[in-house]
Short mmCIF file of C-alpha atoms in Angstrom, two decimals:
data_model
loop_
_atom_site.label_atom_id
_atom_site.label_comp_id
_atom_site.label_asym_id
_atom_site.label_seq_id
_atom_site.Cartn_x
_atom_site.Cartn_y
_atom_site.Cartn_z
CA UNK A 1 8.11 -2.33 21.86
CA UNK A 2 9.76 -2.17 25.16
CA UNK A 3 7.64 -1.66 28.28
CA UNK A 4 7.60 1.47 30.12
CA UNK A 5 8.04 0.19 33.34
CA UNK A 6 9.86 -3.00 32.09
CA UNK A 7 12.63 -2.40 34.52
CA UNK A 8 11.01 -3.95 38.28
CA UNK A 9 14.38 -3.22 39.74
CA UNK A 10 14.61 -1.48 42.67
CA UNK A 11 15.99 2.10 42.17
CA UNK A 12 17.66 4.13 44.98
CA UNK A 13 16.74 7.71 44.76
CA UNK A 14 18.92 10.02 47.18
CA UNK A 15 16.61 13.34 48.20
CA UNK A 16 18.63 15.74 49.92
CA UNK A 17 16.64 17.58 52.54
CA UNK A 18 17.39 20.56 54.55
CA UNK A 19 15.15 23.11 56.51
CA UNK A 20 14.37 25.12 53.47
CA UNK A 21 10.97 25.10 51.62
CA UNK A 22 12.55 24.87 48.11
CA UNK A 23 14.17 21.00 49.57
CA UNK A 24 10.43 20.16 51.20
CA UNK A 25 9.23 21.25 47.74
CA UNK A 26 11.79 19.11 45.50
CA UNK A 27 10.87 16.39 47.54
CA UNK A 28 6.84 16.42 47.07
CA UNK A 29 7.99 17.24 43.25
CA UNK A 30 10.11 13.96 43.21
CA UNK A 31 7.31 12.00 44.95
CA UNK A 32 4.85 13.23 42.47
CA UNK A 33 6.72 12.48 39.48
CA UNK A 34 9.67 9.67 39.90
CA UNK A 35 7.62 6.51 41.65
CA UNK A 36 7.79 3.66 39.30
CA UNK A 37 4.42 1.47 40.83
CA UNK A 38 4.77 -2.18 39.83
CA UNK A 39 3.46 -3.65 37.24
CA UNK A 40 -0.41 -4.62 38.64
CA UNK A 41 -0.33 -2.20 41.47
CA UNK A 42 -0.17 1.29 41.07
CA UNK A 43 -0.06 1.82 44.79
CA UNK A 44 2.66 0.08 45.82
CA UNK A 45 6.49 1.46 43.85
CA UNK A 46 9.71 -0.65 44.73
CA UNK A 47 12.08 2.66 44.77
CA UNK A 48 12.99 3.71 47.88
CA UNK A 49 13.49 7.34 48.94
CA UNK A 50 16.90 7.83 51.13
CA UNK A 51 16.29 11.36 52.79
CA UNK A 52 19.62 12.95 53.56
CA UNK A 53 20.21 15.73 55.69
CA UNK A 54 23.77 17.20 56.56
CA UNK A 55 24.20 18.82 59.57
CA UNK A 56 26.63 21.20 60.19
CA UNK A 57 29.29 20.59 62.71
CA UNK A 58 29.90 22.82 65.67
CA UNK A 59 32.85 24.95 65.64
CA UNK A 60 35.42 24.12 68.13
CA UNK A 61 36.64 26.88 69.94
CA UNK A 62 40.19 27.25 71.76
CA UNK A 63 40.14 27.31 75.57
CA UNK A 64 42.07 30.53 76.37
CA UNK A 65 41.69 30.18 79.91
CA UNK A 66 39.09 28.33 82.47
CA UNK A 67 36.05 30.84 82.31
CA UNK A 68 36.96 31.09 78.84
CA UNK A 69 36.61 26.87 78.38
CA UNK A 70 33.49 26.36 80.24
CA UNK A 71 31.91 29.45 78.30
CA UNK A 72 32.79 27.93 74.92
CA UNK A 73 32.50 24.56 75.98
CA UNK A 74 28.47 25.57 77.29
CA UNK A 75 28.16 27.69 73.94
CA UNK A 76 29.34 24.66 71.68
CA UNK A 77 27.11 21.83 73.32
CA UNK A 78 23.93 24.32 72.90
CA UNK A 79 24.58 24.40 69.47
CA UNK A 80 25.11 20.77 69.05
CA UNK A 81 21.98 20.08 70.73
CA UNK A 82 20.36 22.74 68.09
CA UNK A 83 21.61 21.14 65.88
CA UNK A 84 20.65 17.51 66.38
CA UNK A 85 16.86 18.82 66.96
CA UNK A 86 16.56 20.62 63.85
CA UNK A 87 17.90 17.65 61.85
CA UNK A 88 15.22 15.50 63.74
CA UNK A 89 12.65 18.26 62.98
CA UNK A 90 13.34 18.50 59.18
CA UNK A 91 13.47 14.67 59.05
CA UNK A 92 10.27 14.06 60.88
CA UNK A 93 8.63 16.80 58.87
CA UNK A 94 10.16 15.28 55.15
CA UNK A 95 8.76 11.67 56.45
CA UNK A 96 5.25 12.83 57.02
CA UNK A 97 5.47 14.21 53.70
CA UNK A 98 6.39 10.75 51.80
CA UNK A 99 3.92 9.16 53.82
CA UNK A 100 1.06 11.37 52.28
CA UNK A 101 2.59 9.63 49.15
CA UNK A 102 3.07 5.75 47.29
CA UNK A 103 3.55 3.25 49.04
CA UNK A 104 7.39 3.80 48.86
CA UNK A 105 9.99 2.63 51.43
CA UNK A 106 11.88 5.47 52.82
CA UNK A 107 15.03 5.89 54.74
CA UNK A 108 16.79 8.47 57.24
CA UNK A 109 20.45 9.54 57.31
CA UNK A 110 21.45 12.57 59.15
CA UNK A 111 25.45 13.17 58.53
CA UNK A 112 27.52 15.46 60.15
CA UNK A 113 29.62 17.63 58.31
CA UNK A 114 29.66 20.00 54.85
CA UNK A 115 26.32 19.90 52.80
CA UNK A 116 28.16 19.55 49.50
CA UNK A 117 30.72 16.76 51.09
CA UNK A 118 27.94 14.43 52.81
CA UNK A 119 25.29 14.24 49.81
CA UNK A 120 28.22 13.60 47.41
CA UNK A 121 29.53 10.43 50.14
CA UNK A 122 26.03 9.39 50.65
CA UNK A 123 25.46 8.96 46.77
CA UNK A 124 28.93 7.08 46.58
CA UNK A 125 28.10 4.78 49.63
CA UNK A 126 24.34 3.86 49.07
CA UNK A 127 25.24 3.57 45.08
CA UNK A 128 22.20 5.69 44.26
CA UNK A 129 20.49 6.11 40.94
CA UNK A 130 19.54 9.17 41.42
CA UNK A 131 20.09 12.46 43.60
CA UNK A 132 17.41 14.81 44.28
CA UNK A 133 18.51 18.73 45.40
CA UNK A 134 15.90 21.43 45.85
CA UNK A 135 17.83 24.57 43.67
CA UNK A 136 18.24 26.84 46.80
CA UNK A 137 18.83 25.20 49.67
CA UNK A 138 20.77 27.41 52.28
CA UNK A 139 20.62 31.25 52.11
CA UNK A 140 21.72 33.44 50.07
CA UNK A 141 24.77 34.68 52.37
CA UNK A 142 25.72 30.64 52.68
CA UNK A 143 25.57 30.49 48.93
CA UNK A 144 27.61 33.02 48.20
CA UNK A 145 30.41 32.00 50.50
CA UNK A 146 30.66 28.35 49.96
CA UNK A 147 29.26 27.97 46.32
CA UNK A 148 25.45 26.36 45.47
CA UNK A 149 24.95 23.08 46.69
CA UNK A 150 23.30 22.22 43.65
CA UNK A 151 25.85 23.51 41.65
CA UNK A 152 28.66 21.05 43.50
CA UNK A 153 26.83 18.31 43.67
CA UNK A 154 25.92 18.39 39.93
CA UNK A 155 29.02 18.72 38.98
CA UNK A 156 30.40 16.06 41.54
CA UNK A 157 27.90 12.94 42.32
CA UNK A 158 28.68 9.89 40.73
CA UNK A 159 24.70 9.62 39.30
CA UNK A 160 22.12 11.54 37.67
CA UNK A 161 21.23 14.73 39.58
CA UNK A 162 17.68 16.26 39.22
CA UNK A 163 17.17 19.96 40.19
CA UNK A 164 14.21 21.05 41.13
CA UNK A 165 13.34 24.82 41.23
CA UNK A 166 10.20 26.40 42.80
CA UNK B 1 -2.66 7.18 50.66
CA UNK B 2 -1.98 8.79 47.13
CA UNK B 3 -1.40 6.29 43.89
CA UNK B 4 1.87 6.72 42.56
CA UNK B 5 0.42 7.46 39.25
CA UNK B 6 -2.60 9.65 40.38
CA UNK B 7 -1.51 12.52 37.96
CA UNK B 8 -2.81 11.28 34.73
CA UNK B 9 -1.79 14.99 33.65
CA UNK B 10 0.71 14.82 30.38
CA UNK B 11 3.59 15.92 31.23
CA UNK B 12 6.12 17.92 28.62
CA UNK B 13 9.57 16.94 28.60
CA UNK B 14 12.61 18.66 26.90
CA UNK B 15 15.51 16.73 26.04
CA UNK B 16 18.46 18.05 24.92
CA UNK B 17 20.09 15.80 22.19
CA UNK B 18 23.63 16.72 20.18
CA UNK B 19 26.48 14.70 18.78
CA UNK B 20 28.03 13.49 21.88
CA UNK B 21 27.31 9.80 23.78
CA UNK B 22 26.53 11.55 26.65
CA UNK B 23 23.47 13.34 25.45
CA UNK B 24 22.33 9.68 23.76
CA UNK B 25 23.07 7.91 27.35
CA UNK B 26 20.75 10.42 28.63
CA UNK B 27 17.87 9.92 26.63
CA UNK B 28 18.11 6.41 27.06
CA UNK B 29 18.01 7.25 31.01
CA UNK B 30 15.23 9.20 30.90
CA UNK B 31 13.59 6.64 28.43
CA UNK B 32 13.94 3.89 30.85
CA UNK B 33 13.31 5.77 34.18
CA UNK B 34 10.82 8.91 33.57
CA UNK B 35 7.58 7.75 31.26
CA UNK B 36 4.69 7.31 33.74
CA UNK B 37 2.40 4.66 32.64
CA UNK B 38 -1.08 5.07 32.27
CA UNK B 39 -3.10 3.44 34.30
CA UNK B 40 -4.17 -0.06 33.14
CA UNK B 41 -2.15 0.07 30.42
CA UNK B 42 1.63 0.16 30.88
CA UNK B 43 2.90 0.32 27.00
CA UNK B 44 1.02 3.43 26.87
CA UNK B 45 2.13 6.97 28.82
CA UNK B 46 1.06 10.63 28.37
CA UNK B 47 4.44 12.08 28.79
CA UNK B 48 5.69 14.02 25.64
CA UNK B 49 9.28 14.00 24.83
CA UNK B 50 10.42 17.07 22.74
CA UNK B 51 14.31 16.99 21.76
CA UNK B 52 15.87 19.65 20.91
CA UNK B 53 18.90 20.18 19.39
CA UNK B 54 20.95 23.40 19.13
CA UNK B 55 22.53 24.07 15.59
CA UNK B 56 25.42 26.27 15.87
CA UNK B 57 25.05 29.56 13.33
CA UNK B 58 28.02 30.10 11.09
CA UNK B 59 29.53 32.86 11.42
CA UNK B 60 29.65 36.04 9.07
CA UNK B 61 32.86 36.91 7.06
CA UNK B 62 33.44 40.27 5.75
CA UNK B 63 34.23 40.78 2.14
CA UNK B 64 37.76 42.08 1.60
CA UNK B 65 37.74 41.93 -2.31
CA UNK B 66 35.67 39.96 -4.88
CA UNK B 67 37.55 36.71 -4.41
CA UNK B 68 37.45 36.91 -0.65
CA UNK B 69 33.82 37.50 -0.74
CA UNK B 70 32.97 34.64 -2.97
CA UNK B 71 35.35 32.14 -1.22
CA UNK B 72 33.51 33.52 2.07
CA UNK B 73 30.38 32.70 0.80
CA UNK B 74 30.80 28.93 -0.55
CA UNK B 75 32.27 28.59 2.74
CA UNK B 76 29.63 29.57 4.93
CA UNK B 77 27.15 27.66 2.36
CA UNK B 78 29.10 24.48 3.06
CA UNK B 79 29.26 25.26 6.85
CA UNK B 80 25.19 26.09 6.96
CA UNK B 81 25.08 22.86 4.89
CA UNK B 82 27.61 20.34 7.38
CA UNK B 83 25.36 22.09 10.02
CA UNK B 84 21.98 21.42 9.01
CA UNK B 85 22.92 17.44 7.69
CA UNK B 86 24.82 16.78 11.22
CA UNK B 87 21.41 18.34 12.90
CA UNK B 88 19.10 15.64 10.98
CA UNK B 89 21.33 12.70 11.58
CA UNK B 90 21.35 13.57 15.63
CA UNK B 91 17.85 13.91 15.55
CA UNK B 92 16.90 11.16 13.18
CA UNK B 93 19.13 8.94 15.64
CA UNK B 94 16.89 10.43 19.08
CA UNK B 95 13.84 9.34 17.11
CA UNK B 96 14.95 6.06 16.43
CA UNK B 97 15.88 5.70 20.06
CA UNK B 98 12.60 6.88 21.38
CA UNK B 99 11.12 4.13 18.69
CA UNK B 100 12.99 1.42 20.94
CA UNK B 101 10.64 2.54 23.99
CA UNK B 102 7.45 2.45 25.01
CA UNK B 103 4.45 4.44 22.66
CA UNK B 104 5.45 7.92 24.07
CA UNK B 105 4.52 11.10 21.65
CA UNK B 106 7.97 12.26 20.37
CA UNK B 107 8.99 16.27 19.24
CA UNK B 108 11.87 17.20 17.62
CA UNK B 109 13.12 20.60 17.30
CA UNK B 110 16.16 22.01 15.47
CA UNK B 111 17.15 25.66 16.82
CA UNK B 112 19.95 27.96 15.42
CA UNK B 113 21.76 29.49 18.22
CA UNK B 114 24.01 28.80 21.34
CA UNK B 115 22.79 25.77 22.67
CA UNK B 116 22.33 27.45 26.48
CA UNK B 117 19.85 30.00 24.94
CA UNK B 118 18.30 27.81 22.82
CA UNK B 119 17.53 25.41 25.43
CA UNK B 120 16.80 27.57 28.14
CA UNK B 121 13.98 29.65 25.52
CA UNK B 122 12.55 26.40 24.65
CA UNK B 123 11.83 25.60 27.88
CA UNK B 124 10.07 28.66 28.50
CA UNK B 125 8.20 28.85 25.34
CA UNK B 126 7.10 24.79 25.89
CA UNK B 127 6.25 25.24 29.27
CA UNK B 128 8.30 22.24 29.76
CA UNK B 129 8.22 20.42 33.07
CA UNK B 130 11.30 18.93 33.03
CA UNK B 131 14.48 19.63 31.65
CA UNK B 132 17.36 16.56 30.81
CA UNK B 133 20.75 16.97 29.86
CA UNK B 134 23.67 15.05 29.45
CA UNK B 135 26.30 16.70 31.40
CA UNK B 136 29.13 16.92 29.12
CA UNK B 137 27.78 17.70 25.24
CA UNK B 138 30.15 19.68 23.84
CA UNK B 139 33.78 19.12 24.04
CA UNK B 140 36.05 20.10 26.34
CA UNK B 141 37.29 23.26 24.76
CA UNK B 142 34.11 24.43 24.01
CA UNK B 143 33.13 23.55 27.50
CA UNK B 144 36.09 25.75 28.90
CA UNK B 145 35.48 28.74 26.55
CA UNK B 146 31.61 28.73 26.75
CA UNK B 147 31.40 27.31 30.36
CA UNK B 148 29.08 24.17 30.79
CA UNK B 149 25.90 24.19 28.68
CA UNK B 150 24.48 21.95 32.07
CA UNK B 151 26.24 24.40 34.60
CA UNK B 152 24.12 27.14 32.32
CA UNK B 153 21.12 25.11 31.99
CA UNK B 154 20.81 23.58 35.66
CA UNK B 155 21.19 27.42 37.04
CA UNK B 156 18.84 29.74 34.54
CA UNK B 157 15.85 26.74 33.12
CA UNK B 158 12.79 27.68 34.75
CA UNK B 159 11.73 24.09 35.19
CA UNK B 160 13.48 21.25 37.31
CA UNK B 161 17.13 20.38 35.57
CA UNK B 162 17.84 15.92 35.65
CA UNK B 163 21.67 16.20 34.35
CA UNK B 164 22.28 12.47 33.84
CA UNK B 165 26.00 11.74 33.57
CA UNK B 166 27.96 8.42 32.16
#
Protein backbone atom coordinates (compact mmCIF):
# COMPACT_ATOMS: atom_id res chain seq x y z
CA UNK A 1 0.00 0.00 0.00
CA UNK A 2 1.70 3.08 -1.12
CA UNK A 3 2.20 5.94 1.35
CA UNK A 4 0.32 9.03 1.15
CA UNK A 5 2.96 11.29 1.43
CA UNK A 6 5.57 8.79 -0.01
CA UNK A 7 6.74 11.38 -2.43
CA UNK A 8 9.43 13.86 0.00
CA UNK A 9 10.19 15.69 -3.18
CA UNK A 10 10.05 19.10 -3.24
CA UNK A 11 7.02 20.43 -5.26
CA UNK A 12 6.90 23.96 -6.78
CA UNK A 13 3.50 25.40 -6.52
CA UNK A 14 3.07 28.74 -8.66
CA UNK A 15 0.14 31.07 -6.80
CA UNK A 16 -0.71 33.84 -8.90
CA UNK A 17 -1.57 36.89 -6.86
CA UNK A 18 -3.08 40.12 -7.78
CA UNK A 19 -4.89 42.91 -5.72
CA UNK A 20 -8.18 41.14 -5.76
CA UNK A 21 -9.74 39.30 -2.73
CA UNK A 22 -10.77 36.20 -4.78
CA UNK A 23 -6.41 35.75 -5.49
CA UNK A 24 -5.77 36.56 -1.45
CA UNK A 25 -8.54 33.96 -1.00
CA UNK A 26 -7.13 31.14 -3.49
CA UNK A 27 -4.06 31.59 -1.82
CA UNK A 28 -5.18 30.95 2.02
CA UNK A 29 -7.35 28.05 0.18
CA UNK A 30 -4.06 26.59 -1.34
CA UNK A 31 -2.20 27.03 1.97
CA UNK A 32 -4.92 25.28 3.79
CA UNK A 33 -5.20 22.41 1.62
CA UNK A 34 -1.94 21.63 -0.72
CA UNK A 35 1.13 21.55 2.08
CA UNK A 36 2.59 18.16 2.02
CA UNK A 37 4.43 18.26 5.91
CA UNK A 38 7.22 15.68 6.01
CA UNK A 39 7.04 12.63 7.13
CA UNK A 40 7.66 13.18 11.28
CA UNK A 41 6.85 16.82 11.25
CA UNK A 42 3.69 18.12 10.45
CA UNK A 43 4.92 21.64 10.82
CA UNK A 44 7.49 21.90 8.62
CA UNK A 45 6.25 21.04 4.36
CA UNK A 46 9.18 21.01 1.71
CA UNK A 47 6.86 22.75 -1.14
CA UNK A 48 7.54 26.03 -1.72
CA UNK A 49 4.99 28.71 -2.64
CA UNK A 50 6.29 31.07 -5.71
CA UNK A 51 3.85 34.16 -5.44
CA UNK A 52 3.55 35.78 -8.83
CA UNK A 53 2.23 39.00 -9.54
CA UNK A 54 2.13 40.67 -13.12
CA UNK A 55 2.18 44.12 -13.33
CA UNK A 56 0.93 45.93 -16.00
CA UNK A 57 3.17 48.01 -18.10
CA UNK A 58 2.71 51.71 -18.61
CA UNK A 59 1.50 52.86 -21.84
CA UNK A 60 3.90 54.81 -23.82
CA UNK A 61 2.59 57.78 -25.18
CA UNK A 62 3.88 59.77 -28.42
CA UNK A 63 5.53 63.14 -27.80
CA UNK A 64 3.52 65.48 -30.08
CA UNK A 65 5.33 68.41 -29.10
CA UNK A 66 7.51 69.63 -25.87
CA UNK A 67 4.60 70.49 -23.35
CA UNK A 68 3.03 67.61 -24.82
CA UNK A 69 6.38 65.19 -23.85
CA UNK A 70 6.98 66.41 -20.43
CA UNK A 71 3.09 66.06 -19.71
CA UNK A 72 3.08 62.42 -20.84
CA UNK A 73 6.41 61.75 -19.83
CA UNK A 74 5.24 63.14 -15.88
CA UNK A 75 1.83 61.18 -16.44
CA UNK A 76 3.70 57.83 -17.44
CA UNK A 77 6.39 57.81 -14.54
CA UNK A 78 3.35 58.42 -11.93
CA UNK A 79 1.88 55.48 -13.11
CA UNK A 80 4.95 53.43 -13.08
CA UNK A 81 5.62 54.40 -9.65
CA UNK A 82 1.77 53.23 -8.93
CA UNK A 83 2.44 50.61 -10.23
CA UNK A 84 5.59 49.28 -8.60
CA UNK A 85 3.89 50.17 -5.05
CA UNK A 86 0.87 48.28 -5.53
CA UNK A 87 2.83 45.19 -6.66
CA UNK A 88 4.96 45.68 -3.40
CA UNK A 89 1.67 46.16 -1.47
CA UNK A 90 -0.11 42.97 -2.77
CA UNK A 91 3.18 41.06 -2.28
CA UNK A 92 3.83 42.19 1.23
CA UNK A 93 0.20 41.62 2.05
CA UNK A 94 0.17 37.72 0.24
CA UNK A 95 3.57 37.08 2.40
CA UNK A 96 2.05 37.92 5.71
CA UNK A 97 -0.58 35.66 4.76
CA UNK A 98 1.76 32.41 4.14
CA UNK A 99 3.51 33.30 7.12
CA UNK A 100 0.27 32.81 9.30
CA UNK A 101 0.71 29.32 7.62
CA UNK A 102 3.33 25.88 7.51
CA UNK A 103 6.39 26.27 7.73
CA UNK A 104 6.68 26.60 3.87
CA UNK A 105 9.41 28.47 1.93
CA UNK A 106 8.00 31.14 -0.17
CA UNK A 107 9.19 33.22 -3.01
CA UNK A 108 8.46 36.74 -4.76
CA UNK A 109 8.37 37.52 -8.49
CA UNK A 110 6.80 40.63 -9.68
CA UNK A 111 6.88 40.60 -13.78
CA UNK A 112 6.07 43.23 -15.92
CA UNK A 113 3.83 42.76 -18.61
CA UNK A 114 0.23 40.85 -19.58
CA UNK A 115 -1.34 38.80 -16.63
CA UNK A 116 -2.12 35.83 -18.87
CA UNK A 117 1.58 36.07 -20.66
CA UNK A 118 3.76 36.32 -17.30
CA UNK A 119 1.99 33.43 -15.15
CA UNK A 120 2.11 31.19 -18.27
CA UNK A 121 6.37 32.18 -18.60
CA UNK A 122 6.73 31.92 -14.94
CA UNK A 123 5.24 28.28 -14.91
CA UNK A 124 7.54 27.43 -18.01
CA UNK A 125 10.72 28.98 -16.34
CA UNK A 126 10.44 27.82 -12.62
CA UNK A 127 9.10 24.23 -14.06
CA UNK A 128 6.22 24.33 -11.58
CA UNK A 129 3.99 21.51 -10.50
CA UNK A 130 1.35 23.31 -10.01
CA UNK A 131 -0.40 26.82 -10.76
CA UNK A 132 -2.72 28.37 -8.43
CA UNK A 133 -5.37 31.27 -9.98
CA UNK A 134 -8.08 32.78 -7.81
CA UNK A 135 -11.35 32.46 -10.56
CA UNK A 136 -11.81 36.31 -10.85
CA UNK A 137 -8.98 38.10 -10.71
CA UNK A 138 -9.29 41.55 -12.55
CA UNK A 139 -12.72 43.20 -13.07
CA UNK A 140 -15.30 42.51 -14.83
CA UNK A 141 -14.67 45.29 -17.65
CA UNK A 142 -10.82 43.72 -17.85
CA UNK A 143 -12.41 40.34 -18.26
CA UNK A 144 -14.49 41.01 -20.79
CA UNK A 145 -11.95 42.72 -22.98
CA UNK A 146 -8.98 40.54 -22.71
CA UNK A 147 -10.59 37.08 -21.84
CA UNK A 148 -10.42 35.34 -18.00
CA UNK A 149 -7.14 34.84 -16.78
CA UNK A 150 -8.12 31.66 -15.50
CA UNK A 151 -9.58 30.67 -18.51
CA UNK A 152 -6.00 31.29 -20.55
CA UNK A 153 -3.95 30.04 -18.28
CA UNK A 154 -5.91 26.73 -17.98
CA UNK A 155 -5.93 26.24 -21.20
CA UNK A 156 -2.18 27.32 -21.71
CA UNK A 157 0.32 26.39 -18.63
CA UNK A 158 2.42 23.59 -19.14
CA UNK A 159 1.14 21.97 -15.44
CA UNK A 160 -1.82 21.30 -13.50
CA UNK A 161 -3.92 24.42 -12.86
CA UNK A 162 -6.18 24.62 -9.72
CA UNK A 163 -9.06 27.19 -9.69
CA UNK A 164 -10.24 28.35 -6.84
CA UNK A 165 -13.65 30.16 -6.60
CA UNK A 166 -15.00 32.11 -3.56
CA UNK B 1 2.35 29.18 13.37
CA UNK B 2 -0.49 26.88 11.90
CA UNK B 3 0.36 22.89 11.24
CA UNK B 4 0.10 22.11 7.79
CA UNK B 5 -2.34 19.46 8.56
CA UNK B 6 -4.40 21.31 11.31
CA UNK B 7 -7.73 20.61 9.39
CA UNK B 8 -8.40 17.10 10.37
CA UNK B 9 -11.87 17.97 8.59
CA UNK B 10 -12.64 15.15 5.68
CA UNK B 11 -12.58 16.59 2.82
CA UNK B 12 -14.93 15.38 -0.38
CA UNK B 13 -13.33 15.11 -3.58
CA UNK B 14 -14.92 14.61 -7.09
CA UNK B 15 -13.00 13.12 -9.73
CA UNK B 16 -13.99 12.93 -12.99
CA UNK B 17 -12.92 9.56 -14.62
CA UNK B 18 -13.84 8.44 -18.54
CA UNK B 19 -12.09 6.42 -21.20
CA UNK B 20 -9.32 8.67 -22.03
CA UNK B 21 -5.42 8.56 -20.41
CA UNK B 22 -5.82 11.86 -19.51
CA UNK B 23 -8.58 11.47 -17.01
CA UNK B 24 -6.42 8.19 -15.55
CA UNK B 25 -3.11 10.55 -15.42
CA UNK B 26 -5.22 12.73 -13.38
CA UNK B 27 -6.32 10.56 -10.80
CA UNK B 28 -3.03 9.30 -10.38
CA UNK B 29 -2.00 13.16 -9.81
CA UNK B 30 -4.36 13.82 -7.45
CA UNK B 31 -3.61 10.35 -5.81
CA UNK B 32 -0.06 11.20 -5.32
CA UNK B 33 -0.33 14.97 -4.50
CA UNK B 34 -3.87 15.77 -2.69
CA UNK B 35 -4.62 13.00 0.30
CA UNK B 36 -3.76 14.80 3.57
CA UNK B 37 -2.46 12.45 6.07
CA UNK B 38 -3.74 12.11 9.34
CA UNK B 39 -1.87 13.00 11.89
CA UNK B 40 0.41 10.27 13.33
CA UNK B 41 -0.48 8.05 10.92
CA UNK B 42 0.48 8.73 7.29
CA UNK B 43 -1.13 5.47 5.44
CA UNK B 44 -4.29 6.71 6.72
CA UNK B 45 -6.23 10.16 5.36
CA UNK B 46 -9.84 11.43 5.72
CA UNK B 47 -10.17 12.68 2.25
CA UNK B 48 -12.98 10.90 0.22
CA UNK B 49 -12.55 10.40 -3.39
CA UNK B 50 -15.89 10.07 -5.33
CA UNK B 51 -15.41 9.40 -9.27
CA UNK B 52 -17.76 10.01 -11.36
CA UNK B 53 -18.23 9.10 -14.63
CA UNK B 54 -20.69 10.51 -17.21
CA UNK B 55 -22.51 7.80 -19.40
CA UNK B 56 -23.65 9.26 -22.54
CA UNK B 57 -27.73 8.56 -23.13
CA UNK B 58 -28.55 7.02 -26.45
CA UNK B 59 -30.45 8.70 -28.33
CA UNK B 60 -34.24 8.14 -29.34
CA UNK B 61 -35.20 6.97 -32.93
CA UNK B 62 -38.57 7.44 -34.25
CA UNK B 63 -40.46 4.55 -35.66
CA UNK B 64 -41.05 4.91 -39.41
CA UNK B 65 -42.68 1.39 -39.96
CA UNK B 66 -42.58 -1.93 -38.02
CA UNK B 67 -39.15 -2.93 -39.24
CA UNK B 68 -37.65 0.47 -38.58
CA UNK B 69 -39.00 0.46 -35.17
CA UNK B 70 -37.72 -2.91 -34.21
CA UNK B 71 -34.24 -2.41 -35.83
CA UNK B 72 -34.36 1.03 -33.77
CA UNK B 73 -34.90 -0.66 -30.78
CA UNK B 74 -32.16 -3.61 -30.77
CA UNK B 75 -30.06 -0.79 -31.64
CA UNK B 76 -30.50 1.45 -28.89
CA UNK B 77 -30.55 -1.87 -26.55
CA UNK B 78 -27.06 -2.64 -27.81
CA UNK B 79 -25.99 1.07 -27.52
CA UNK B 80 -27.55 1.32 -23.67
CA UNK B 81 -25.72 -2.02 -23.35
CA UNK B 82 -21.86 -0.87 -25.01
CA UNK B 83 -22.68 2.14 -22.70
CA UNK B 84 -23.29 0.73 -19.45
CA UNK B 85 -20.24 -2.25 -19.90
CA UNK B 86 -17.66 0.66 -21.10
CA UNK B 87 -19.01 2.67 -17.78
CA UNK B 88 -18.04 -0.43 -15.38
CA UNK B 89 -14.73 -1.15 -16.97
CA UNK B 90 -13.66 2.81 -16.51
CA UNK B 91 -14.76 2.69 -13.16
CA UNK B 92 -13.66 -0.74 -12.15
CA UNK B 93 -10.13 0.51 -13.57
CA UNK B 94 -10.37 4.10 -11.11
CA UNK B 95 -10.98 1.67 -8.26
CA UNK B 96 -8.20 -0.41 -8.90
CA UNK B 97 -6.06 2.67 -9.18
CA UNK B 98 -7.21 4.19 -5.98
CA UNK B 99 -6.36 0.45 -4.49
CA UNK B 100 -2.59 1.25 -5.51
CA UNK B 101 -2.70 4.33 -2.95
CA UNK B 102 -2.87 4.99 0.34
CA UNK B 103 -6.30 3.69 2.56
CA UNK B 104 -8.46 6.63 1.23
CA UNK B 105 -12.51 5.94 1.23
CA UNK B 106 -13.33 5.57 -2.52
CA UNK B 107 -17.09 6.53 -4.36
CA UNK B 108 -17.99 5.71 -7.57
CA UNK B 109 -20.80 7.11 -9.40
CA UNK B 110 -22.18 6.35 -12.88
CA UNK B 111 -24.52 9.32 -14.24
CA UNK B 112 -26.52 9.34 -17.57
CA UNK B 113 -26.19 12.63 -19.15
CA UNK B 114 -23.70 15.18 -20.75
CA UNK B 115 -20.74 14.85 -18.84
CA UNK B 116 -20.59 18.97 -18.09
CA UNK B 117 -24.03 18.67 -16.33
CA UNK B 118 -23.43 15.68 -14.79
CA UNK B 119 -20.35 16.80 -13.23
CA UNK B 120 -21.15 20.15 -12.47
CA UNK B 121 -24.76 18.67 -10.47
CA UNK B 122 -22.64 16.28 -8.67
CA UNK B 123 -20.66 18.70 -7.33
CA UNK B 124 -23.41 20.58 -6.03
CA UNK B 125 -25.41 17.78 -4.74
CA UNK B 126 -21.89 16.29 -2.90
CA UNK B 127 -20.95 19.42 -1.62
CA UNK B 128 -17.68 18.56 -3.04
CA UNK B 129 -14.63 20.61 -2.15
CA UNK B 130 -12.68 20.06 -4.91
CA UNK B 131 -13.21 19.36 -8.34
CA UNK B 132 -10.30 17.34 -10.76
CA UNK B 133 -10.34 16.90 -14.28
CA UNK B 134 -8.22 15.81 -16.86
CA UNK B 135 -8.20 18.46 -19.40
CA UNK B 136 -8.79 16.73 -22.54
CA UNK B 137 -11.50 13.60 -21.97
CA UNK B 138 -13.32 13.44 -24.82
CA UNK B 139 -11.95 13.57 -28.22
CA UNK B 140 -11.27 16.19 -30.25
CA UNK B 141 -14.45 16.36 -32.22
CA UNK B 142 -16.50 16.07 -29.43
CA UNK B 143 -14.38 18.67 -27.80
CA UNK B 144 -15.00 21.11 -30.82
CA UNK B 145 -18.78 20.42 -31.09
CA UNK B 146 -19.54 20.36 -27.29
CA UNK B 147 -16.73 22.85 -26.29
CA UNK B 148 -14.32 21.61 -23.44
CA UNK B 149 -15.99 19.58 -20.68
CA UNK B 150 -12.84 21.42 -18.40
CA UNK B 151 -13.43 24.90 -20.13
CA UNK B 152 -17.30 24.07 -18.87
CA UNK B 153 -16.35 22.64 -15.66
CA UNK B 154 -13.44 25.13 -14.54
CA UNK B 155 -16.06 28.18 -15.33
CA UNK B 156 -19.71 26.94 -13.82
CA UNK B 157 -18.41 24.09 -10.63
CA UNK B 158 -19.15 25.78 -7.55
CA UNK B 159 -16.09 24.41 -5.86
CA UNK B 160 -12.29 25.05 -6.75
CA UNK B 161 -11.52 23.32 -10.44
CA UNK B 162 -7.46 21.32 -10.37
CA UNK B 163 -7.45 20.54 -14.35
CA UNK B 164 -4.32 18.37 -14.40
CA UNK B 165 -2.99 18.01 -17.94
CA UNK B 166 -0.32 15.32 -19.52
Amino acid sequence: MADVVSSEAERRIVVAVDESEESIYALRWCLRNLPRPVSGDASESRDTFILVYARPTPPVYSAMDGTGYFFAQEVTANMDKYSRDLADAVMEKAKNICKEYANITVEAKICAGDARDVICQMVDKLGADLLVLGSHGYGFIKRALLGSVSDHCARNAKCPVLIVKR
